[in-house]
Amino acid sequence: MMGLLNSQSLDWDRVKYGAGYGEELVTLCDAGITPSRTVSFVSLVNGTIDDSRNHSIKHNINLIDVAGDDFATKVAKRPDAQVSFADMGEDLPKLLANNNDKVFFIVVDPTSDLAIYTREEENPDRPGTKNSVTYTVPQKNTLMRFLSMLRQEENKKIMEKVSALHIIVTKSDTLADNREERKKKAKEIVQERYAHILRPLKELCVRHHINPTLKDNAPALFTFSLGTFYFGGVFDYDSTDSDEILNVIADLTRGQKKLTAWDRIKKWFNS
């Protein structure tokens, strides 16, 4: 989300919805600092993408950022319980229930299959105090639970409005300097670690007519990096990967012609 909000291809609303969260990410990106963790709620940012082929066309979108680490810790705490979209944020089911076309991106971290999350939780022995609790969650477990959730009958109507479902391998700057080499290594990692997830994921896409223009309805694979990183975790932002993701979203959404000054005058007279 940090990279997308800093792209010049996106014009987003800095007043409504998750504007405060968005501004915080932009400030951190300008300073070349990554946040320590995703905020523990669902955040929505409203914006428009300029069509890369016709700048008189704009694409209205809502970007929804889901706290994946919260979802993972809930999976770890309740290994035998069924998970739902509400486990990814209590506002998420309501956001996804509308009739808007949707694009899902599953983000995979290639640096480790084990994700470590630390949470401050209520101490059952001393009410009013909190303990620091650490959870170690295999990324493949989280992905399998997420896939199972998408296949639930209760989510059928949501899935019928999903026009595309893709995989993003993040932190791709750790894989190689060359972007083509990054994509090659990212593909190898996904096929090696998550092969057992890819087949049912393709079947899900076929069942709900997701990715209809791609071979076998298979999800596309994208690599993502915020830019060039240096010692200490600071970075220089590069919008290349962010622009690519935004272009993918624009290609999957219906565009609208921007109103000219004369269009606005006519609209005012007719209102």
Short mmCIF file of C-alpha atoms in Angstrom, two decimals:
data_model
loop_
_atom_site.label_atom_id
_atom_site.label_comp_id
_atom_site.label_asym_id
_atom_site.label_seq_id
_atom_site.Cartn_x
_atom_site.Cartn_y
_atom_site.Cartn_z
CA MET A 1 0.00 0.00 0.00
CA MET A 2 2.88 2.37 0.78
CA GLY A 3 4.28 1.97 -2.72
CA LEU A 4 0.90 2.35 -4.47
CA LEU A 5 -0.02 5.53 -2.60
CA ASN A 6 3.28 7.16 -3.59
CA SER A 7 2.88 6.37 -7.29
CA GLN A 8 2.19 9.33 -9.58
CA SER A 9 -0.30 7.10 -11.41
CA LEU A 10 -2.71 7.20 -8.46
CA ASP A 11 -4.72 10.24 -7.33
CA TRP A 12 -6.25 9.36 -3.96
CA ASP A 13 -8.62 11.03 -1.51
CA ARG A 14 -6.68 12.40 1.46
CA VAL A 15 -9.77 13.28 3.48
CA LYS A 16 -12.17 10.31 3.59
CA TYR A 17 -11.88 6.73 4.84
CA GLY A 18 -8.27 5.69 5.56
CA ALA A 19 -6.75 9.04 4.64
CA GLY A 20 -4.85 9.37 7.93
CA TYR A 21 -3.33 5.94 7.50
CA GLY A 22 -2.44 6.78 3.89
CA GLU A 23 -0.76 10.04 4.86
CA GLU A 24 1.29 8.20 7.49
CA LEU A 25 2.52 5.72 4.86
CA VAL A 26 3.39 8.53 2.43
CA THR A 27 5.37 10.36 5.13
CA LEU A 28 7.32 7.19 5.96
CA CYS A 29 7.98 6.51 2.28
CA ASP A 30 9.28 10.05 1.75
CA ALA A 31 11.70 9.40 4.63
CA GLY A 32 12.64 5.98 3.21
CA ILE A 33 11.40 4.11 6.29
CA THR A 34 9.20 1.00 6.28
CA PRO A 35 6.54 0.61 9.01
CA SER A 36 7.26 -1.99 11.70
CA ARG A 37 3.97 -3.80 11.05
CA THR A 38 0.61 -3.46 9.33
CA VAL A 39 -1.99 -1.60 11.37
CA SER A 40 -4.40 -4.01 13.04
CA PHE A 41 -7.50 -3.11 11.05
CA VAL A 42 -8.82 -2.95 7.52
CA SER A 43 -8.07 0.34 5.80
CA LEU A 44 -9.76 1.65 2.67
CA VAL A 45 -8.37 4.36 0.39
CA ASN A 46 -10.44 5.80 -2.45
CA GLY A 47 -8.72 7.03 -5.62
CA THR A 48 -8.46 7.14 -9.39
CA ILE A 49 -5.88 5.75 -11.81
CA ASP A 50 -5.09 7.50 -15.07
CA ASP A 51 -5.37 5.19 -18.05
CA SER A 52 -1.83 4.62 -19.37
CA ARG A 53 -3.07 4.53 -22.99
CA ASN A 54 -5.62 7.35 -22.87
CA HIS A 55 -5.07 10.08 -20.28
CA SER A 56 -8.61 11.41 -20.77
CA ILE A 57 -9.85 8.20 -19.13
CA LYS A 58 -9.75 7.55 -15.39
CA HIS A 59 -10.46 4.40 -13.36
CA ASN A 60 -12.23 4.79 -10.02
CA ILE A 61 -10.96 2.30 -7.43
CA ASN A 62 -10.97 1.49 -3.74
CA LEU A 63 -7.74 0.04 -2.31
CA ILE A 64 -8.34 -2.20 0.69
CA ASP A 65 -5.34 -2.98 2.88
CA VAL A 66 -5.83 -6.00 5.14
CA ALA A 67 -3.70 -6.65 8.22
CA GLY A 68 -2.34 -10.07 7.25
CA ASP A 69 -0.37 -10.42 10.48
CA ASP A 70 -3.56 -10.16 12.55
CA PHE A 71 -5.13 -12.88 10.41
CA ALA A 72 -2.06 -15.09 10.84
CA THR A 73 -2.03 -14.78 14.64
CA LYS A 74 -5.74 -15.62 14.80
CA VAL A 75 -5.02 -18.73 12.73
CA ALA A 76 -2.20 -19.62 15.14
CA LYS A 77 -4.40 -19.12 18.21
CA ARG A 78 -7.30 -21.12 16.74
CA PRO A 79 -5.72 -23.86 14.62
CA ASP A 80 -8.91 -25.96 14.45
CA ALA A 81 -11.45 -23.16 14.03
CA GLN A 82 -13.01 -22.07 10.75
CA VAL A 83 -11.75 -18.64 9.68
CA SER A 84 -13.78 -15.96 7.91
CA PHE A 85 -13.32 -12.58 6.27
CA ALA A 86 -14.27 -11.06 9.65
CA ASP A 87 -11.04 -12.56 11.05
CA MET A 88 -9.14 -10.30 8.65
CA GLY A 89 -10.91 -7.21 10.00
CA GLU A 90 -14.45 -6.72 11.24
CA ASP A 91 -15.22 -4.17 8.49
CA LEU A 92 -14.03 -6.43 5.66
CA PRO A 93 -17.21 -8.52 5.07
CA LYS A 94 -19.22 -5.32 4.67
CA LEU A 95 -16.68 -3.85 2.23
CA LEU A 96 -16.60 -6.99 0.11
CA ALA A 97 -20.37 -7.48 0.03
CA ASN A 98 -20.96 -4.71 -2.52
CA ASN A 99 -21.41 -5.28 -6.27
CA ASN A 100 -18.11 -3.69 -7.31
CA ASP A 101 -15.72 -5.86 -9.34
CA LYS A 102 -12.79 -6.98 -7.23
CA VAL A 103 -9.12 -7.85 -7.73
CA PHE A 104 -7.40 -9.92 -5.02
CA PHE A 105 -3.62 -9.88 -4.54
CA ILE A 106 -2.08 -12.55 -2.29
CA VAL A 107 1.23 -11.21 -0.96
CA VAL A 108 4.04 -13.71 -0.30
CA ASP A 109 7.27 -12.97 1.56
CA PRO A 110 10.18 -14.88 -0.07
CA THR A 111 12.70 -14.23 2.71
CA SER A 112 11.27 -16.82 5.11
CA ASP A 113 8.37 -19.25 5.32
CA LEU A 114 8.16 -18.59 9.06
CA ALA A 115 6.58 -15.32 10.09
CA ILE A 116 7.12 -14.09 13.66
CA TYR A 117 4.57 -11.75 15.22
CA THR A 118 4.65 -10.17 18.68
CA ARG A 119 1.43 -8.99 20.30
CA GLU A 120 0.48 -7.23 23.51
CA GLU A 121 -2.33 -9.31 25.04
CA GLU A 122 -4.35 -9.19 28.25
CA ASN A 123 -2.76 -11.08 31.13
CA PRO A 124 -5.41 -13.56 32.39
CA ASP A 125 -3.69 -13.78 35.79
CA ARG A 126 -3.46 -10.02 36.33
CA PRO A 127 -6.49 -8.14 34.95
CA GLY A 128 -5.61 -4.71 33.57
CA THR A 129 -2.09 -5.72 32.60
CA LYS A 130 -0.69 -7.07 29.33
CA ASN A 131 1.91 -9.62 28.34
CA SER A 132 4.10 -9.63 25.25
CA VAL A 133 3.23 -12.82 23.33
CA THR A 134 5.17 -14.10 20.30
CA TYR A 135 3.60 -16.27 17.59
CA THR A 136 5.59 -18.16 14.97
CA VAL A 137 3.35 -18.92 11.98
CA PRO A 138 4.33 -20.86 8.84
CA GLN A 139 3.35 -18.74 5.85
CA LYS A 140 2.06 -21.79 3.96
CA ASN A 141 -0.39 -22.53 6.81
CA THR A 142 -1.80 -19.03 6.57
CA LEU A 143 -2.13 -19.30 2.79
CA MET A 144 -3.92 -22.66 3.04
CA ARG A 145 -6.38 -21.30 5.59
CA PHE A 146 -6.99 -18.26 3.42
CA LEU A 147 -7.64 -20.49 0.40
CA SER A 148 -10.05 -22.63 2.44
CA MET A 149 -11.87 -19.48 3.47
CA LEU A 150 -12.29 -18.38 -0.16
CA ARG A 151 -13.85 -21.76 -0.98
CA GLN A 152 -16.54 -21.53 1.71
CA GLU A 153 -20.11 -21.52 0.41
CA GLU A 154 -20.86 -18.42 2.49
CA ASN A 155 -18.38 -16.45 0.36
CA LYS A 156 -19.73 -17.59 -3.02
CA LYS A 157 -21.38 -14.25 -3.80
CA ILE A 158 -18.17 -12.37 -2.96
CA MET A 159 -16.07 -14.67 -5.16
CA GLU A 160 -18.47 -14.22 -8.09
CA LYS A 161 -17.49 -10.53 -8.15
CA VAL A 162 -13.74 -11.26 -8.19
CA SER A 163 -12.49 -10.62 -11.72
CA ALA A 164 -8.82 -11.39 -11.00
CA LEU A 165 -6.72 -13.10 -8.34
CA HIS A 166 -2.93 -12.79 -8.51
CA ILE A 167 0.18 -13.45 -6.40
CA ILE A 168 2.72 -10.79 -5.45
CA VAL A 169 6.17 -11.83 -4.22
CA THR A 170 7.24 -8.87 -2.13
CA LYS A 171 10.77 -7.86 -1.01
CA SER A 172 11.92 -8.90 -4.47
CA ASP A 173 15.00 -6.68 -4.14
CA THR A 174 16.41 -9.47 -1.94
CA LEU A 175 16.23 -11.94 -4.87
CA ALA A 176 18.31 -10.20 -7.55
CA ASP A 177 19.22 -6.78 -8.97
CA ASN A 178 17.74 -7.48 -12.40
CA ARG A 179 13.93 -7.40 -12.59
CA GLU A 180 13.74 -10.32 -15.00
CA GLU A 181 15.94 -12.41 -12.72
CA ARG A 182 13.75 -11.44 -9.79
CA LYS A 183 10.67 -12.81 -11.57
CA LYS A 184 12.48 -16.03 -12.43
CA LYS A 185 13.57 -16.61 -8.81
CA ALA A 186 10.16 -15.60 -7.47
CA LYS A 187 8.50 -18.21 -9.71
CA GLU A 188 10.93 -20.86 -8.46
CA ILE A 189 10.19 -20.00 -4.82
CA VAL A 190 6.42 -20.09 -5.27
CA GLN A 191 6.52 -23.39 -7.18
CA GLU A 192 8.88 -24.96 -4.64
CA ARG A 193 7.23 -23.82 -1.41
CA TYR A 194 3.58 -23.48 -2.38
CA ALA A 195 2.99 -26.01 -5.17
CA HIS A 196 0.26 -27.68 -3.09
CA ILE A 197 -1.63 -24.38 -3.00
CA LEU A 198 -1.39 -23.50 -6.68
CA ARG A 199 -3.58 -26.34 -8.01
CA PRO A 200 -6.60 -25.67 -5.73
CA LEU A 201 -6.10 -21.94 -6.32
CA LYS A 202 -6.42 -22.51 -10.08
CA GLU A 203 -9.50 -24.67 -9.51
CA LEU A 204 -11.05 -21.87 -7.46
CA CYS A 205 -10.40 -19.41 -10.31
CA VAL A 206 -11.97 -21.78 -12.86
CA ARG A 207 -15.03 -22.35 -10.69
CA HIS A 208 -15.73 -18.63 -10.30
CA HIS A 209 -14.53 -17.54 -13.78
CA ILE A 210 -11.64 -15.56 -12.29
CA ASN A 211 -8.72 -14.61 -14.57
CA PRO A 212 -10.75 -15.52 -17.69
CA THR A 213 -8.14 -14.15 -20.13
CA LEU A 214 -5.23 -16.15 -18.67
CA LYS A 215 -4.29 -19.73 -19.54
CA ASP A 216 -6.17 -22.22 -17.34
CA ASN A 217 -7.40 -19.22 -15.31
CA ALA A 218 -4.11 -19.44 -13.42
CA PRO A 219 -3.10 -16.48 -11.20
CA ALA A 220 -0.36 -14.25 -12.60
CA LEU A 221 2.85 -13.76 -10.62
CA PHE A 222 4.23 -10.29 -9.92
CA THR A 223 7.32 -9.17 -8.03
CA PHE A 224 7.31 -6.09 -5.86
CA SER A 225 9.88 -3.86 -4.20
CA LEU A 226 9.65 -0.36 -2.79
CA GLY A 227 13.00 0.52 -4.36
CA THR A 228 16.69 0.32 -3.52
CA PHE A 229 17.42 -0.65 0.10
CA TYR A 230 20.53 0.23 2.07
CA PHE A 231 22.11 -0.80 5.37
CA GLY A 232 19.74 -0.11 8.26
CA GLY A 233 16.59 -0.77 6.25
CA VAL A 234 16.28 2.69 4.67
CA PHE A 235 15.41 2.87 0.99
CA ASP A 236 15.09 5.10 -2.06
CA TYR A 237 11.59 4.76 -3.47
CA ASP A 238 11.16 3.48 -7.04
CA SER A 239 7.61 3.45 -8.40
CA THR A 240 8.23 0.86 -11.17
CA ASP A 241 6.60 -2.09 -9.42
CA SER A 242 3.82 0.06 -7.93
CA ASP A 243 3.00 1.47 -11.38
CA GLU A 244 2.81 -2.07 -12.79
CA ILE A 245 0.31 -3.19 -10.14
CA LEU A 246 -1.84 -0.08 -10.68
CA ASN A 247 -1.82 -0.67 -14.44
CA VAL A 248 -3.02 -4.24 -13.86
CA ILE A 249 -5.90 -2.91 -11.75
CA ALA A 250 -6.76 -0.29 -14.38
CA ASP A 251 -6.79 -2.91 -17.14
CA LEU A 252 -9.38 -4.88 -15.16
CA THR A 253 -11.71 -1.98 -14.40
CA ARG A 254 -14.02 0.07 -16.56
CA GLY A 255 -12.73 3.55 -17.23
CA GLN A 256 -14.67 6.79 -17.27
CA LYS A 257 -13.94 9.86 -19.35
CA LYS A 258 -12.70 12.79 -17.30
CA LEU A 259 -15.02 15.79 -17.24
CA THR A 260 -13.78 18.82 -19.14
CA ALA A 261 -14.63 22.36 -18.03
CA TRP A 262 -17.42 22.41 -20.64
CA ASP A 263 -18.71 19.03 -19.39
CA ARG A 264 -18.93 20.41 -15.85
CA ILE A 265 -20.83 23.49 -17.04
CA LYS A 266 -23.33 21.32 -18.94
CA LYS A 267 -23.70 19.05 -15.92
CA TRP A 268 -24.43 22.07 -13.70
CA PHE A 269 -27.09 23.42 -16.09
CA ASN A 270 -28.74 19.99 -16.34
CA SER A 271 -28.73 19.36 -12.59
#
